[in-house]
C-alpha cells in the first residue's frame, strides 16, 4: 500500500516499528532497546492478567475450550482474527496478546540440532539454511538466560560442543515419567528429561512450578516463561513502547521501495498511520504473510517483499500424533506440567524407514478429570448408563503417553493466502490455509504411532489409544517467508532483511527454511536475537 | 459448587423441556450408590449445565421438544414411571436422531459433572482449583537414565559438529 492512500494527519515518526509482541517481537524489542532508538511495538491483543487464567477457577478445564481455546476460531476474542482453515487437516492454534503463542504453549523448549540446518546436504530434500547451528548457538545461550531454561545437561541426542547448558534442574519425572521411561528402556531407546521453559526454582522474579497441570491455558504461577513476563518487562524498562489493541492491516512503502511504516486500527477502530525508518515483522508464520499479501501497491501488486512469489508458500506445521496408554497403576493424572521427557530415537533419517527426516516423542504426562471423560466417551471407552462410573475410574489418573512431533518438509502448494470473503472486525482480510499432509509425513506419523505403542505396551499399558494426525495441533507456523541468499528462492536474506525492501525485516517463524522435528519457540527467539544483533552490527550501512 | 449460589435466568427451559433434559442426563450418567455420586440429573449439576450452556440452549430446546413428541407418540408419556429399558429406548432414539445435540450435551454435562464437589470427593480429588496450592509430583527415579547414559551419543554429526 503506497503512502498516498493514507491519511497522514495523525502520523507519528519512530525509528523502529515492531509488529507483534509474541516470542519473536519480544526478543527483537529487548535486543534493539540498547540502541536507544525510538522503538514502538504494535500488538493487536492485550496484556494478560495471570489471575484471570483458568487454573484459578474450578471450571478451568471448561474454560480451556472457550475463552482460552488454542483455536482463534473457537476463542473468538475481539483481539483475534478468524482464520479459514477448512482446507487443512490440521487447524491453526495461536494466541493474540502480549506474549503471543507463549501464553498457551506447553513450554517445551528444545533446540534444533546441527543437522537441522543441513537437510539438503544430508538427505537431499528441502534446502539447507543459509546459517548453521554454530551461528545460532550464542543466541540460544542468550535466550536461555532471559527465558530461564530447566533441563539436564548431557543429552546424548545433542553434540557436547557447543555445550547446551541448563540453568535449573529438570522438571520432576513423577510416576508417569517413570512409567514411560521404563518403556523406552525396555526397548533400548533414547529418552532424556525435556528442556523446558518452566522454572523449577525461583528465577528472575518468577516463582517455581507448583504442578498446576494447566500449562496450555496460561500459567497463573508465572513459572512458565511467556514473553510478557520475561523479555517485555526488561524491554519496556529499557525504553521500548508497547501499544496493545493496535491491529496492523498493511505496511506502507514509498516510491523508492522503502517501508515507511504501517497502517493500523486502534481499540476504537480508528485507522492510523505510524511512520518508521525500520519495520520489523513478528506476527508468526500466518500473520506475517497475511499482512505482506495485504500490502499491495503499484510497485508490489502481489504483496510486499514478494518478488520471489514465495510469501505465503511452503507453510510448514509439525504434524502431530498423540498416543496414550492406559495403565492399571495410578499415574500422575491431572497433576504436573505437561513437559517431562522426550525421546529422539527416531530423529534422523534411516535407510530402513519409508520416510526422510524424523520426529521427537514428547511425553504428555496425564489428563484432567474432564479431558479424561471427554476422550473416554468420544472413543466409546466410557459408555452412557450404569457402566459409566466403573469405566471412567478405569481411566481416571491411569492415562499417560506422548505426542510425536514430526518434521514437515516445505512444499510450495501449502499456502497462506488472503481469504476473498472472511475478514476480521476491522475489515482486514483473513488468512486462508491450504495444506495437504504429504506421504512422507503420513508414513512418519504411522511409524511414530507404532513405535509409541511399542513403548507403552512395554511399560505395561493395558490399552493404547491414538489420534493421527492431531487435528487441533497447528501450533507451529513456519516457512512462509523463507530465509536464503538467493532473492529468487527466498524472501529474506541470511540475516532476516527483505531482499526487496531494504528496511523491512522478518524475525518470526516465517523465515524458517525447514521445520526440524522439535518445537520451534527456542529457535524463533534465538533467530530474533540473531537478526536484531545483525542489524545492530550493521547500523551504519543497514540499508546497503 | 452449591446450587444455592447459582442464579439461573428466568425459566430457560419449559417444564416439559426440563423433564426431557433430566431424562437424558439420567440416562447418560445415573447416580451410583457404590461410588456415592449423584447422577447428572442432580439439580445442582443441571443448574450448572444450564448456566454453562446458556448460549447453546436455542440449539438444545428443539431436540428436547422432539424427544417429548417421540415419547408422547410412542405412548411412553409416563416416562419416569416406566421400566429403565423403556426410558433407554427413548434416549437411544434421541441420540440417533440428534447426534450433534447429544454430543454437545455430553460435553457440557461432563464439564459440569466432573467439577462437582461430591464427584471430585469420590475420585479423591480436592474440590478446589489448581492455583494457588498446586500439587505434589514426585521427583522420580533418575537412575532410570543409567542405560541411556551408558549407550552414549546418538546425534548425527555434520561437517561442523
XYZ file of C-alpha atoms in Angstrom:
705
model
C 0.000 0.000 0.000
C 1.559 3.328 -1.024
C 1.567 6.301 1.263
C -0.585 8.476 -0.980
C -3.637 6.435 0.015
C -3.142 7.112 3.693
C -4.413 9.979 5.792
C -1.198 11.466 7.135
C -2.813 13.840 9.568
C -2.227 11.652 12.589
C 1.159 10.338 11.526
C 3.890 9.978 14.069
C 7.516 9.069 13.410
C 9.552 6.366 15.144
C 12.888 4.788 14.396
C 11.872 1.141 14.608
C 8.375 -0.287 14.333
C 7.919 -3.855 15.518
C 4.633 -5.524 14.638
C 3.657 -8.316 17.012
C 4.569 -8.830 20.697
C 4.940 -12.616 20.842
C 8.113 -14.665 21.159
C 9.999 -13.052 18.285
C 8.752 -9.485 18.700
C 9.642 -9.513 22.380
C 13.170 -10.790 21.772
C 13.679 -8.285 18.951
C 12.470 -5.373 21.076
C 14.656 -6.387 24.004
C 17.739 -6.738 21.842
C 17.273 -3.474 19.963
C 16.492 -1.473 23.108
C 20.150 -0.770 23.868
C 20.456 1.231 20.642
C 18.368 3.927 22.328
C 16.423 4.370 19.122
C 12.744 5.171 19.465
C 11.139 1.755 19.236
C 7.398 1.145 19.187
C 5.732 -2.264 19.082
C 2.127 -2.599 17.931
C 0.225 -5.612 19.252
C -3.375 -6.410 18.354
C -4.011 -8.244 21.608
C -3.890 -7.160 25.226
C -1.768 -7.686 28.312
C -2.748 -10.860 30.127
C -3.639 -10.904 33.809
C -2.392 -14.184 35.301
C -5.104 -14.091 37.952
C -7.610 -14.485 35.108
C -6.060 -17.716 33.868
C -8.349 -20.767 34.083
C -6.305 -22.602 36.716
C -7.541 -20.046 39.244
C -11.129 -21.301 38.940
C -12.959 -24.582 39.408
C -14.117 -24.683 35.790
C -10.572 -24.445 34.471
C -10.899 -27.327 32.036
C -14.125 -25.964 30.554
C -12.565 -22.529 30.083
C -9.706 -24.053 28.114
C -12.256 -24.899 25.426
C -13.689 -21.396 25.298
C -12.020 -18.082 26.012
C -8.632 -19.806 26.363
C -9.010 -22.209 23.465
C -5.914 -22.613 21.320
C -8.110 -22.113 18.238
C -8.721 -18.461 17.371
C -11.950 -19.505 15.686
C -13.276 -21.135 18.859
C -11.883 -18.443 21.133
C -13.347 -15.590 19.124
C -11.943 -12.788 21.247
C -12.212 -9.265 19.852
C -8.432 -9.343 19.689
C -8.432 -12.402 17.434
C -8.803 -12.615 13.690
C -10.707 -15.531 12.163
C -8.784 -17.981 10.008
C -10.237 -20.093 7.228
C -8.569 -23.439 7.871
C -11.351 -25.528 6.327
C -8.920 -26.700 3.655
C -6.364 -28.141 6.041
C -6.498 -31.353 8.081
C -4.500 -29.506 10.732
C -6.191 -26.487 12.295
C -4.430 -23.300 13.349
C -3.573 -22.790 17.018
C -2.325 -19.402 18.211
C -2.874 -16.640 20.719
C -3.070 -12.903 20.152
C -1.828 -10.857 23.065
C 1.398 -9.711 24.706
C 3.369 -12.933 24.796
C 1.607 -14.345 21.742
C 1.722 -18.104 21.448
C 3.899 -18.416 24.559
C 0.801 -17.665 26.673
C -0.742 -21.011 25.723
C 2.282 -23.124 24.819
C 3.399 -26.087 26.886
C 6.864 -24.694 27.446
C 8.635 -27.474 25.558
C 11.920 -25.790 24.736
C 14.199 -27.928 22.583
C 16.898 -26.555 20.345
C 17.281 -27.501 16.725
C 20.138 -29.903 16.026
C 23.157 -29.076 13.848
C 21.785 -31.490 11.236
C 18.536 -29.494 11.001
C 20.345 -26.700 9.220
C 21.791 -29.063 6.583
C 18.768 -31.012 5.351
C 19.549 -30.751 1.628
C 23.192 -31.691 2.111
C 22.462 -34.619 4.391
C 19.233 -36.027 2.952
C 18.766 -34.495 -0.487
C 15.413 -32.874 0.288
C 14.225 -29.343 1.078
C 17.081 -26.841 1.451
C 19.981 -26.005 3.683
C 19.668 -22.939 5.849
C 21.993 -20.037 4.995
C 23.181 -20.140 8.611
C 24.288 -23.030 10.781
C 23.857 -24.187 14.352
C 27.142 -22.635 15.425
C 25.967 -19.225 14.214
C 22.842 -19.507 16.298
C 24.414 -21.142 19.370
C 25.356 -17.913 21.214
C 21.848 -16.582 20.674
C 20.354 -19.788 22.018
C 22.519 -19.210 25.090
C 21.364 -15.611 25.367
C 17.722 -16.607 25.080
C 18.210 -19.358 27.659
C 19.275 -16.722 30.181
C 16.271 -14.483 29.592
C 13.785 -17.343 29.370
C 15.176 -19.448 32.196
C 15.504 -22.970 30.866
C 15.298 -26.074 33.028
C 16.673 -29.425 31.984
C 19.581 -31.792 32.377
C 22.995 -31.348 30.777
C 24.390 -34.221 28.760
C 21.592 -35.246 26.409
C 23.272 -37.720 24.024
C 20.964 -36.577 21.205
C 22.881 -33.289 21.064
C 26.570 -32.655 20.483
C 28.642 -31.836 23.537
C 30.124 -28.841 21.723
C 28.960 -26.173 21.646
C 27.502 -27.046 25.048
C 23.786 -26.801 25.775
C 23.678 -25.716 29.373
C 20.814 -25.894 31.809
C 20.078 -23.169 34.316
C 17.741 -25.150 36.567
C 17.133 -28.807 37.442
C 14.720 -30.727 35.225
C 11.016 -30.985 35.897
C 10.012 -33.991 38.023
C 9.621 -37.373 36.395
C 6.733 -38.328 38.650
C 5.032 -41.684 38.428
C 4.078 -41.177 34.809
C 7.602 -40.223 33.791
C 8.979 -43.332 35.434
C 6.417 -45.444 33.632
C 7.253 -44.073 30.207
C 10.992 -44.106 30.912
C 10.773 -47.808 31.745
C 9.042 -48.354 28.421
C 11.820 -46.645 26.495
C 14.447 -48.520 28.491
C 12.729 -51.832 27.732
C 13.103 -51.062 24.032
C 16.657 -49.782 24.464
C 15.688 -46.394 23.044
C 16.829 -42.881 23.859
C 14.993 -40.660 26.292
C 16.037 -37.625 28.290
C 14.437 -35.040 30.570
C 12.939 -32.315 28.403
C 14.433 -28.868 28.133
C 11.626 -26.703 29.388
C 10.783 -23.017 29.666
C 9.278 -23.784 33.062
C 11.195 -22.649 36.134
C 11.922 -25.367 38.665
C 13.475 -22.854 41.042
C 12.750 -19.174 41.666
C 14.236 -17.379 38.674
C 14.478 -13.672 37.921
C 11.350 -12.771 39.835
C 9.372 -15.806 38.732
C 8.381 -18.485 41.204
C 8.938 -22.198 40.687
C 6.454 -24.575 39.114
C 3.890 -25.958 41.574
C 2.442 -28.561 39.199
C -0.827 -26.820 38.356
C -1.176 -29.038 35.302
C -2.826 -26.307 33.232
C 0.149 -25.028 31.225
C -1.846 -24.901 27.983
C -4.213 -22.232 29.238
C -1.720 -19.848 30.836
C 0.462 -20.211 33.923
C -1.081 -18.405 36.905
C 2.043 -19.161 38.939
C 4.310 -17.403 36.453
C 6.680 -20.355 36.379
C 6.238 -20.836 32.642
C 8.240 -18.349 30.628
C 5.833 -16.436 28.445
C 7.433 -13.347 26.972
C 5.014 -10.975 28.713
C 6.852 -11.820 31.946
C 10.362 -12.361 30.560
C 11.523 -10.155 27.692
C 8.835 -7.482 27.776
C 9.322 -6.047 31.273
C 13.039 -5.660 30.541
C 12.444 -4.168 27.095
C 9.945 -1.656 28.463
C 12.299 -0.671 31.273
C 14.910 -0.038 28.590
C 12.631 2.367 26.761
C 10.630 0.353 24.232
C 6.997 1.426 23.926
C 4.472 -1.381 23.593
C 0.967 -0.457 22.451
C -1.797 -3.012 22.729
C -5.073 -3.234 20.820
C -3.351 -1.892 17.698
C -4.104 -4.113 14.719
C -1.864 -3.567 11.694
C -3.501 -4.006 8.308
C -0.650 -3.150 5.943
C 2.936 -1.988 5.685
C 3.319 1.223 3.703
C 6.097 1.969 1.193
C 7.393 4.927 -0.770
C 8.392 5.194 -4.423
C 11.933 4.086 -3.577
C 10.804 0.679 -2.353
C 11.382 1.608 1.249
C 8.952 0.735 4.001
C 7.618 3.926 5.534
C 5.567 2.492 8.384
C 2.235 0.780 8.831
C -1.477 1.374 8.854
C -3.240 0.132 11.937
C -6.586 0.240 13.728
C -6.647 1.202 17.394
C -9.018 -0.230 20.012
C -11.767 2.117 18.852
C -11.360 1.026 15.247
C -9.762 4.333 14.263
C -7.440 3.914 11.287
C -3.996 5.413 11.824
C -0.599 5.548 10.191
C 2.704 5.339 12.013
C 5.919 6.208 10.174
C 9.150 4.312 10.809
C 12.699 4.147 9.488
C 12.771 0.387 10.000
C 9.881 -2.078 10.082
C 10.223 -5.459 11.810
C 7.541 -8.100 11.257
C 6.916 -10.546 14.118
C 3.409 -11.872 13.585
C 4.126 -15.595 13.117
C 4.053 -17.793 10.028
C 0.425 -16.973 9.252
C 0.122 -13.365 10.431
C 3.234 -12.102 8.664
C 2.378 -13.392 5.154
C -1.194 -12.186 5.716
C -0.035 -8.605 6.213
C 2.586 -8.762 3.455
C -0.014 -10.044 0.986
C -2.399 -7.310 2.105
C 0.281 -4.654 1.493
C -0.253 -4.263 -2.234
C 0.638 -1.285 -4.385
C 1.537 -0.498 -7.976
C 5.143 -1.339 -7.190
C 4.179 -4.510 -5.301
C 0.943 -5.775 -6.863
C 1.407 -9.300 -5.465
C 2.141 -8.188 -1.944
C 5.160 -6.666 -0.300
C 8.570 -8.384 -0.402
C 7.118 -10.948 -2.760
C 9.153 -10.714 -5.965
C 10.024 -14.384 -5.449
C 6.336 -15.301 -5.237
C 7.154 -17.202 -2.055
C 5.347 -15.076 0.518
C 2.749 -17.400 1.995
C 4.161 -20.527 0.342
C 5.930 -23.502 1.937
C 3.762 -23.385 5.037
C 5.020 -25.980 7.490
C 3.267 -27.275 10.591
C 4.564 -30.076 12.716
C 2.153 -32.940 12.054
C 1.404 -34.415 15.454
C 0.228 -37.825 16.566
C -0.909 -38.375 20.124
C -0.505 -41.816 21.629
C -1.686 -42.641 25.141
C -1.609 -45.779 27.238
C -3.987 -46.884 29.962
C -2.315 -48.452 32.980
C -3.656 -50.445 35.891
C -1.489 -48.492 38.326
C -2.225 -44.861 39.152
C -0.158 -42.272 37.260
C 0.042 -38.504 37.872
C -3.308 -37.712 36.287
C -4.128 -34.021 36.417
C -1.031 -33.099 38.415
C 2.168 -31.648 36.993
C 3.316 -29.819 33.878
C 2.873 -31.442 30.505
C 6.618 -31.271 29.926
C 8.551 -34.205 31.322
C 10.792 -36.178 28.978
C 11.446 -36.627 25.306
C 12.913 -39.246 23.010
C 14.858 -38.537 19.851
C 15.491 -42.155 18.980
C 13.922 -41.624 15.551
C 15.013 -38.062 14.928
C 17.268 -38.662 11.945
C 16.879 -40.275 8.528
C 17.462 -44.034 8.431
C 17.762 -46.324 5.433
C 15.140 -48.717 6.775
C 12.444 -46.044 7.077
C 9.909 -45.254 4.350
C 10.249 -41.553 5.107
C 13.003 -38.967 5.260
C 13.925 -36.968 8.359
C 12.265 -37.850 11.657
C 10.461 -36.881 14.821
C 10.627 -36.377 18.545
C 8.446 -38.115 21.105
C 7.399 -35.709 23.838
C 5.723 -37.171 26.872
C 2.427 -35.523 27.814
C 2.194 -36.762 31.428
C -1.527 -37.058 32.237
C -5.071 -35.777 31.793
C -7.528 -33.785 33.823
C -10.816 -35.237 35.026
C -12.886 -33.591 32.294
C -10.481 -34.384 29.458
C -10.378 -37.991 30.630
C -14.169 -38.226 30.458
C -14.458 -36.418 27.135
C -11.840 -38.593 25.473
C -13.223 -41.747 27.021
C -16.793 -41.081 25.960
C -15.821 -39.876 22.488
C -13.834 -43.076 21.903
C -16.572 -45.304 23.335
C -14.439 -46.487 26.238
C -16.808 -44.820 28.692
C -20.465 -45.621 27.970
C -23.672 -43.885 28.877
C -25.586 -45.575 31.659
C -24.805 -47.541 34.780
C -21.459 -48.762 33.468
C -20.229 -45.174 33.131
C -18.686 -44.927 36.571
C -16.560 -48.061 36.547
C -15.391 -47.345 33.005
C -14.445 -43.801 33.968
C -12.500 -44.977 37.000
C -10.516 -47.365 34.851
C -9.134 -44.305 33.032
C -9.015 -41.624 35.717
C -5.380 -40.973 36.742
C -4.361 -44.029 34.729
C -3.505 -42.478 31.385
C -0.109 -41.289 30.266
C 1.608 -41.161 26.930
C 3.243 -38.927 24.401
C 2.949 -36.965 21.228
C 5.106 -37.419 18.157
C 6.155 -34.103 16.664
C 7.114 -34.782 13.064
C 9.374 -32.766 10.792
C 7.293 -31.246 7.995
C 9.092 -30.679 4.711
C 8.485 -27.434 2.792
C 6.085 -27.780 -0.139
C 5.132 -24.785 -2.259
C 1.498 -25.841 -2.519
C 0.950 -25.495 1.218
C -0.053 -21.869 1.466
C -1.317 -18.908 3.411
C -3.350 -16.602 1.170
C -5.970 -13.925 1.744
C -9.490 -15.237 2.012
C -11.702 -13.444 -0.513
C -14.641 -13.254 1.872
C -13.601 -13.654 5.516
C -12.446 -10.519 7.351
C -11.598 -9.524 10.928
C -13.581 -6.996 12.961
C -11.644 -4.133 11.355
C -12.342 -5.364 7.842
C -8.848 -6.711 7.211
C -8.888 -9.852 5.024
C -8.393 -13.043 6.986
C -5.873 -15.731 6.091
C -6.902 -18.867 4.272
C -4.884 -22.038 4.809
C -4.485 -24.647 2.077
C -2.477 -27.601 3.326
C -2.196 -31.277 2.499
C -0.380 -33.889 4.510
C 2.450 -35.373 2.442
C 3.062 -39.083 2.001
C 6.350 -38.588 3.841
C 4.501 -37.123 6.808
C 1.850 -39.848 6.752
C 4.493 -42.556 6.789
C 6.322 -40.803 9.583
C 3.153 -40.495 11.652
C 2.327 -44.175 11.144
C 5.831 -45.128 12.225
C 5.573 -42.940 15.303
C 2.225 -44.386 16.371
C 3.560 -47.923 16.031
C 6.751 -47.213 17.959
C 4.980 -45.300 20.709
C 2.565 -48.188 21.066
C 5.584 -50.480 21.481
C 6.927 -48.260 24.249
C 3.630 -48.009 26.102
C 2.956 -51.747 25.865
C 6.474 -52.427 27.109
C 5.728 -50.091 30.016
C 2.662 -52.141 30.925
C -0.192 -50.378 29.162
C -3.353 -52.476 29.009
C -4.885 -50.287 26.323
C -3.413 -47.810 23.828
C -5.272 -45.066 22.006
C -4.049 -42.664 19.352
C -5.040 -39.823 17.071
C -3.009 -39.150 13.935
C -2.737 -36.504 12.674
C -3.852 -34.479 15.649
C -6.417 -32.174 14.039
C -6.127 -29.353 16.562
C -2.338 -29.404 16.505
C -1.429 -26.474 14.239
C 0.644 -24.725 16.865
C 3.817 -24.250 14.838
C 3.589 -21.959 11.818
C 6.727 -21.815 9.721
C 8.313 -21.267 6.332
C 6.048 -18.692 4.669
C 8.754 -16.037 4.145
C 11.809 -18.216 3.999
C 15.393 -17.165 4.548
C 18.084 -17.574 1.847
C 20.821 -15.903 -0.109
C 19.047 -16.053 -3.494
C 16.263 -13.451 -3.987
C 14.573 -15.761 -6.471
C 14.158 -18.590 -3.986
C 13.746 -16.750 -0.693
C 12.004 -13.740 0.837
C 14.618 -12.531 3.324
C 18.390 -12.766 3.293
C 20.581 -14.687 5.708
C 20.125 -12.056 8.408
C 16.400 -11.516 8.038
C 16.252 -8.479 5.755
C 13.804 -8.483 2.873
C 15.509 -8.869 -0.477
C 13.055 -6.391 -1.997
C 12.607 -3.792 0.739
C 15.888 -2.900 2.388
C 14.455 -1.581 5.642
C 11.973 -4.403 6.201
C 12.919 -7.313 8.464
C 11.160 -10.529 9.447
C 12.084 -12.202 12.735
C 9.365 -14.826 13.275
C 8.888 -18.462 12.223
C 8.080 -17.362 8.684
C 11.795 -17.295 7.896
C 12.382 -20.971 8.720
C 13.821 -22.920 5.807
C 12.940 -26.274 7.335
C 10.917 -27.147 10.398
C 13.072 -29.697 12.243
C 11.274 -32.252 14.405
C 11.069 -30.170 17.554
C 9.055 -27.251 18.921
C 10.242 -24.011 17.318
C 9.933 -21.332 20.010
C 13.514 -21.510 21.282
C 14.789 -21.237 17.711
C 12.356 -18.415 16.891
C 13.650 -16.456 19.876
C 17.289 -17.206 19.037
C 16.719 -16.154 15.410
C 15.100 -12.897 16.506
C 18.125 -12.193 18.694
C 20.495 -13.132 15.863
C 18.706 -10.984 13.267
C 18.470 -7.963 15.537
C 22.096 -8.421 16.531
C 22.966 -8.431 12.825
C 21.043 -5.171 12.487
C 22.980 -3.609 15.339
C 26.280 -4.700 13.817
C 25.316 -3.030 10.527
C 23.673 0.163 11.745
C 25.989 2.333 9.658
C 25.081 0.607 6.413
C 21.894 -1.248 7.290
C 20.151 -0.469 4.026
C 23.034 -1.015 1.609
C -20.368 -25.900 43.656
C -23.533 -25.098 45.540
C -26.915 -24.816 43.841
C -27.949 -22.052 46.206
C -25.254 -19.854 44.721
C -26.356 -20.377 41.143
C -28.593 -17.689 39.745
C -30.432 -19.046 36.743
C -32.204 -16.919 34.186
C -35.992 -16.877 34.105
C -37.206 -20.298 33.003
C -34.586 -21.059 30.349
C -36.460 -24.283 29.640
C -40.144 -25.121 29.904
C -41.218 -27.687 32.483
C -41.501 -30.332 29.776
C -38.091 -29.483 28.351
C -36.565 -29.664 31.825
C -38.131 -33.086 32.319
C -36.752 -34.278 28.989
C -33.314 -32.872 29.801
C -33.200 -34.662 33.140
C -34.288 -37.865 31.468
C -31.373 -37.681 29.006
C -28.909 -36.720 31.721
C -30.053 -39.533 33.987
C -29.511 -41.985 31.160
C -26.086 -40.515 30.428
C -24.696 -40.602 33.980
C -27.004 -42.217 36.528
C -26.340 -41.926 40.258
C -24.227 -44.607 41.877
C -24.570 -45.814 45.431
C -21.389 -47.818 45.086
C -19.337 -44.744 44.232
C -21.501 -42.370 46.270
C -22.028 -39.933 43.442
C -25.138 -38.182 42.144
C -26.420 -38.612 38.648
C -26.006 -35.909 36.041
C -29.713 -35.114 36.556
C -28.966 -33.852 40.056
C -30.486 -30.355 40.450
C -27.163 -28.699 41.255
C -25.494 -30.227 38.231
C -28.433 -29.437 35.960
C -28.285 -25.804 37.070
C -24.582 -25.700 36.272
C -25.190 -27.235 32.849
C -27.876 -24.680 32.036
C -25.608 -21.858 33.081
C -22.592 -23.158 31.172
C -24.696 -23.908 28.104
C -26.819 -20.767 28.103
C -25.680 -19.799 24.617
C -26.409 -23.254 23.235
C -29.956 -23.528 24.606
C -31.555 -22.455 21.312
C -29.905 -25.493 19.728
C -30.933 -27.791 22.552
C -34.578 -26.959 23.045
C -35.923 -28.179 19.655
C -34.262 -31.538 20.234
C -35.804 -31.812 23.702
C -39.199 -30.952 22.226
C -38.707 -33.639 19.610
C -37.880 -36.141 22.327
C -41.076 -35.255 24.122
C -43.113 -35.664 20.941
C -41.478 -39.028 20.317
C -42.339 -40.221 23.805
C -45.916 -38.956 23.529
C -46.498 -40.614 20.190
C -44.929 -43.866 21.328
C -47.210 -43.971 24.377
C -44.319 -43.600 26.774
C -45.508 -40.406 28.394
C -45.300 -41.772 31.895
C -41.542 -41.503 31.426
C -40.004 -41.898 34.809
C -42.592 -44.487 35.867
C -41.628 -46.752 33.015
C -39.033 -49.517 33.322
C -35.472 -48.409 32.715
C -35.291 -50.307 29.422
C -38.219 -48.296 28.091
C -36.613 -44.997 29.044
C -33.370 -46.056 27.425
C -35.200 -46.656 24.148
C -36.378 -43.057 24.075
C -32.926 -41.734 24.906
C -31.389 -44.039 22.300
C -33.792 -42.539 19.780
C -32.684 -39.070 20.888
C -29.004 -39.927 20.409
C -29.578 -41.454 16.999
C -31.793 -38.659 15.696
C -29.841 -35.766 17.211
C -26.205 -36.899 17.429
C -24.739 -33.388 17.340
C -27.040 -32.164 20.100
C -26.346 -35.293 22.125
C -22.615 -34.659 21.680
C -22.968 -31.035 22.729
C -24.998 -32.025 25.776
C -22.464 -34.694 26.642
C -19.602 -32.187 26.549
C -21.494 -29.664 28.680
C -22.504 -32.341 31.148
C -19.009 -33.702 31.574
C -17.561 -30.235 32.107
C -20.011 -29.648 34.958
C -20.328 -33.139 36.406
C -16.621 -33.713 36.934
C -16.153 -30.487 38.867
C -18.978 -31.181 41.307
C -17.754 -31.413 44.909
C -19.354 -34.818 45.508
C -17.937 -36.302 42.317
C -14.460 -34.921 42.979
C -14.542 -36.266 46.527
C -15.459 -39.677 45.181
C -12.393 -39.504 42.942
C -10.132 -38.492 45.851
C -9.736 -35.043 44.354
C -9.756 -31.890 46.437
C -12.689 -29.660 45.468
C -10.603 -26.622 44.552
C -8.937 -25.010 41.551
C -5.289 -25.926 40.887
C -3.996 -22.446 41.803
C -2.702 -21.318 44.247
C -1.983 -24.520 46.203
C -0.766 -26.568 43.265
C 0.013 -30.261 43.618
C 2.853 -32.523 44.609
C 4.577 -34.638 41.973
C 7.359 -36.995 42.985
C 10.792 -36.278 41.604
C 11.133 -39.815 40.321
C 13.932 -42.306 39.980
C 16.691 -40.694 37.945
C 18.724 -43.890 37.930
C 16.418 -44.874 35.072
C 18.719 -42.746 32.916
C 21.703 -45.026 33.522
C 21.222 -47.170 30.391
C 20.692 -44.065 28.264
C 23.943 -42.591 29.515
C 25.745 -45.900 29.022
C 24.695 -46.072 25.383
C 26.448 -42.791 24.587
C 25.912 -40.166 21.881
C 23.255 -40.704 19.228
C 23.285 -37.319 17.492
C 24.018 -37.092 13.800
C 27.270 -35.300 13.063
C 27.572 -32.655 10.370
C 30.749 -31.211 8.955
C 30.759 -28.692 11.765
C 29.915 -30.908 14.710
